[in-house]
Amino acid sequence: MYFFLNNDWSVEPRVALRWAFSSASSVNFGYGLHSQVVLLPIVLGRVRLSNGTYIQPNKDLGFVRSHHFVVEYDWLFAPHTRLKTEVYYQYVFHAAVD
């Protein structure tokens, strides 16, 4: 991903693995590194200083990044009936806070 306003870029790898216990059940594992651009009104916002000049303090904000982890169990217990359960975890970092 590339953001032209501050020349920030990121690589976002993703991987998924499936382990089948039998033809009717499996466990799936997934991981992804995701990036998100901060909203443009925040990046382009201006602040007026006491001397009357304006600055853009958020112009160089980078991406908000997050690791996503998923574990899923899939069980086909009848010809047209399936049970899927999923556990999901997200870790957010490089998030701007006030």
Coordinates of N, CA and C in Angstrom, one line a residue:
M1 N 0.9 -1.2 0.0 CA 0.0 0.0 0.0 C 0.9 1.2 0.0
Y2 N 0.5 2.3 -0.7 CA 1.2 3.5 -0.8 C 0.3 4.7 -0.5
F3 N 0.7 5.6 0.3 CA 0.0 6.8 0.6 C 0.8 8.0 0.1
F4 N 0.3 8.7 -1.0 CA 1.0 9.7 -1.7 C 1.3 11.0 -0.9
L5 N 0.4 11.3 0.1 CA 0.6 12.6 0.8 C 1.8 12.7 1.7
N6 N 2.2 11.5 2.2 CA 3.4 11.5 3.0 C 4.4 10.5 2.6
N7 N 4.3 9.9 1.4 CA 5.2 8.9 0.9 C 5.3 7.7 1.8
D8 N 4.3 7.3 2.5 CA 4.3 6.1 3.4 C 3.9 4.9 2.6
W9 N 4.5 3.8 2.8 CA 4.2 2.6 2.1 C 4.3 1.4 3.1
S10 N 3.6 0.3 2.8 CA 3.6 -0.9 3.6 C 3.4 -2.1 2.8
V11 N 4.0 -3.2 3.4 CA 3.8 -4.5 2.8 C 2.9 -5.3 3.7
E12 N 1.9 -6.0 3.2 CA 0.8 -6.6 4.0 C 0.7 -8.1 3.7
P13 N 1.6 -8.8 4.3 CA 1.5 -10.3 4.1 C 0.3 -10.9 4.7
R14 N -0.2 -12.0 4.1 CA -1.3 -12.8 4.6 C -1.0 -14.2 4.3
V15 N -1.5 -15.1 5.3 CA -1.3 -16.5 5.1 C -2.5 -17.3 5.7
A16 N -2.8 -18.4 5.1 CA -3.9 -19.2 5.6 C -3.5 -20.7 5.5
L17 N -3.7 -21.5 6.5 CA -3.4 -22.9 6.5 C -4.7 -23.7 6.9
R18 N -4.8 -24.8 6.3 CA -6.0 -25.7 6.7 C -5.5 -27.1 7.0
W19 N -5.9 -27.6 8.1 CA -5.6 -29.0 8.5 C -6.9 -29.8 8.6
A20 N -7.0 -30.8 7.7 CA -8.2 -31.6 7.7 C -8.0 -32.8 8.5
F21 N -8.9 -33.0 9.6 CA -8.8 -34.2 10.4 C -9.4 -35.4 9.6
S22 N -10.5 -35.1 8.9 CA -11.2 -36.1 8.1 C -11.9 -35.3 6.9
S23 N -12.6 -36.0 6.2 CA -13.4 -35.3 5.1 C -14.5 -34.5 5.6
A24 N -14.8 -34.6 6.9 CA -15.9 -33.9 7.5 C -15.5 -32.8 8.5
S25 N -14.2 -32.7 8.9 CA -13.8 -31.7 9.9 C -12.4 -31.2 9.6
S26 N -12.3 -29.9 9.9 CA -10.9 -29.3 9.7 C -10.8 -28.1 10.6
V27 N -9.5 -27.7 10.8 CA -9.1 -26.5 11.5 C -8.4 -25.6 10.6
N28 N -8.7 -24.3 10.6 CA -8.1 -23.4 9.7 C -7.4 -22.3 10.5
F29 N -6.3 -21.9 10.1 CA -5.5 -20.8 10.8 C -5.2 -19.7 9.7
G30 N -5.4 -18.5 10.2 CA -5.1 -17.4 9.3 C -4.4 -16.2 10.0
Y31 N -3.6 -15.5 9.2 CA -2.9 -14.4 9.7 C -2.8 -13.3 8.6
G32 N -2.9 -12.1 9.0 CA -2.8 -11.0 8.1 C -2.2 -9.7 8.8
L33 N -1.4 -9.0 8.1 CA -0.9 -7.7 8.6 C -1.6 -6.7 7.7
H34 N -2.4 -5.8 8.3 CA -3.2 -4.9 7.6 C -2.8 -3.4 7.9
S35 N -3.0 -2.5 7.0 CA -2.7 -1.1 7.2 C -4.0 -0.3 6.8
Q36 N -4.1 0.8 7.4 CA -5.3 1.7 7.1 C -4.8 3.1 7.1
V37 N -5.2 3.9 6.1 CA -4.8 5.3 6.1 C -5.7 6.1 7.1
V38 N -5.1 7.0 7.8 CA -5.8 7.9 8.8 C -6.8 8.7 7.9
L39 N -7.9 9.1 8.4 CA -8.9 9.9 7.7 C -8.3 11.2 7.2
L40 N -8.6 11.6 6.0 CA -8.0 12.8 5.4 C -8.3 14.0 6.2
P41 N -9.4 14.3 6.8 CA -9.6 15.5 7.6 C -8.7 15.6 8.8
I42 N -8.3 14.4 9.3 CA -7.3 14.4 10.4 C -5.9 14.7 9.9
V43 N -5.5 14.1 8.8 CA -4.2 14.3 8.2 C -4.0 15.7 7.7
L44 N -5.0 16.2 7.1 CA -4.9 17.6 6.5 C -5.4 18.7 7.4
G45 N -5.8 18.4 8.6 CA -6.2 19.4 9.5 C -5.2 20.4 9.9
R46 N -5.6 21.7 10.1 CA -4.7 22.7 10.4 C -4.9 23.2 11.8
V47 N -3.9 23.7 12.4 CA -4.0 24.3 13.8 C -3.4 25.7 13.7
R48 N -4.1 26.6 14.3 CA -3.7 28.0 14.3 C -2.8 28.2 15.5
L49 N -1.6 28.8 15.3 CA -0.7 29.1 16.4 C -1.0 30.5 17.0
S50 N -0.5 30.8 18.1 CA -0.8 32.1 18.7 C -0.3 33.3 17.9
N51 N 0.7 33.1 17.0 CA 1.2 34.2 16.2 C 0.5 34.3 14.9
G52 N -0.6 33.5 14.7 CA -1.5 33.6 13.6 C -1.2 32.7 12.4
T53 N -0.1 32.0 12.5 CA 0.3 31.1 11.4 C -0.4 29.7 11.6
Y54 N -0.5 29.0 10.6 CA -1.1 27.7 10.6 C -0.1 26.6 10.4
I55 N -0.2 25.5 11.1 CA 0.6 24.3 10.9 C -0.3 23.1 10.6
Q56 N 0.3 22.0 10.0 CA -0.4 20.8 9.9 C 0.3 19.7 10.6
P57 N 0.0 19.5 11.9 CA 0.8 18.6 12.8 C 0.6 17.2 12.4
N58 N -0.4 16.8 11.7 CA -0.7 15.4 11.4 C -0.3 15.0 10.0
K59 N 0.4 15.9 9.3 CA 0.7 15.7 7.9 C 1.6 14.4 7.7
D60 N 2.4 14.1 8.7 CA 3.3 12.9 8.5 C 2.8 11.7 9.3
L61 N 1.5 11.6 9.6 CA 1.0 10.4 10.3 C 1.1 9.2 9.3
G62 N 1.6 8.1 9.8 CA 1.7 6.9 9.0 C 0.4 6.1 9.1
F63 N 0.4 4.9 8.6 CA -0.7 4.0 8.6 C -1.0 3.5 10.0
V64 N -2.3 3.3 10.3 CA -2.6 2.5 11.5 C -2.5 1.1 11.1
R65 N -1.7 0.3 11.8 CA -1.4 -1.1 11.5 C -2.1 -2.1 12.4
S66 N -2.3 -3.3 12.0 CA -2.9 -4.3 12.8 C -2.5 -5.7 12.4
H67 N -2.3 -6.5 13.4 CA -2.1 -8.0 13.1 C -3.5 -8.6 13.4
H68 N -3.9 -9.5 12.4 CA -5.2 -10.2 12.6 C -4.8 -11.7 12.6
F69 N -5.4 -12.4 13.6 CA -5.2 -13.8 13.8 C -6.6 -14.5 13.8
V70 N -6.8 -15.6 13.1 CA -8.0 -16.3 13.1 C -7.8 -17.8 13.2
V71 N -8.6 -18.5 14.1 CA -8.6 -19.9 14.2 C -10.1 -20.3 14.0
E72 N -10.3 -21.3 13.1 CA -11.6 -21.7 12.8 C -11.7 -23.2 12.8
Y73 N -12.9 -23.7 13.3 CA -13.2 -25.1 13.3 C -14.4 -25.3 12.4
D74 N -14.3 -26.2 11.5 CA -15.3 -26.5 10.5 C -15.7 -28.0 10.5
W75 N -17.0 -28.2 10.8 CA -17.5 -29.6 10.9 C -18.7 -29.8 10.1
L76 N -18.7 -30.7 9.1 CA -19.8 -31.1 8.3 C -20.4 -32.3 8.9
F77 N -21.5 -32.2 9.7 CA -22.0 -33.3 10.5 C -23.2 -33.9 9.9
A78 N -23.7 -33.4 8.8 CA -24.8 -34.0 8.0 C -24.6 -33.5 6.5
P79 N -25.2 -34.2 5.6 CA -24.9 -33.8 4.2 C -25.1 -32.3 3.8
H80 N -26.1 -31.7 4.4 CA -26.3 -30.3 4.1 C -26.2 -29.4 5.4
T81 N -25.6 -29.9 6.4 CA -25.5 -29.1 7.7 C -24.1 -29.0 8.1
R82 N -23.7 -27.8 8.4 CA -22.3 -27.5 8.8 C -22.3 -26.6 10.1
L83 N -21.3 -26.9 10.9 CA -21.0 -26.0 12.1 C -19.7 -25.4 11.9
K84 N -19.6 -24.1 12.0 CA -18.4 -23.3 11.9 C -18.3 -22.5 13.2
T85 N -17.1 -22.6 13.8 CA -16.8 -21.7 14.9 C -15.5 -21.0 14.6
E86 N -15.4 -19.8 15.1 CA -14.2 -19.0 14.8 C -13.8 -18.1 16.0
V87 N -12.5 -18.1 16.2 CA -11.9 -17.2 17.2 C -11.0 -16.2 16.5
Y88 N -11.2 -14.9 16.8 CA -10.5 -13.8 16.1 C -9.8 -12.9 17.1
Y89 N -8.6 -12.5 16.7 CA -7.9 -11.6 17.6 C -7.2 -10.5 16.7
Q90 N -7.3 -9.3 17.1 CA -6.7 -8.2 16.4 C -5.9 -7.4 17.4
Y91 N -4.6 -7.1 16.9 CA -3.7 -6.2 17.7 C -3.4 -5.0 16.9
V92 N -3.9 -3.8 17.3 CA -3.7 -2.6 16.6 C -2.5 -1.8 17.2
F93 N -1.7 -1.3 16.2 CA -0.5 -0.5 16.7 C -0.3 0.6 15.7
H94 N 0.6 1.6 16.1 CA 0.8 2.8 15.3 C -0.5 3.6 15.1
A95 N -1.4 3.5 16.1 CA -2.6 4.3 16.0 C -2.4 5.7 16.7
A96 N -2.8 6.7 16.0 CA -2.7 8.0 16.6 C -3.7 8.2 17.7
V97 N -3.2 8.8 18.8 CA -4.1 9.1 19.9 C -3.9 10.5 20.3
D98 N -4.9 11.1 20.9 CA -4.9 12.5 21.3 C -4.6 12.6 22.8

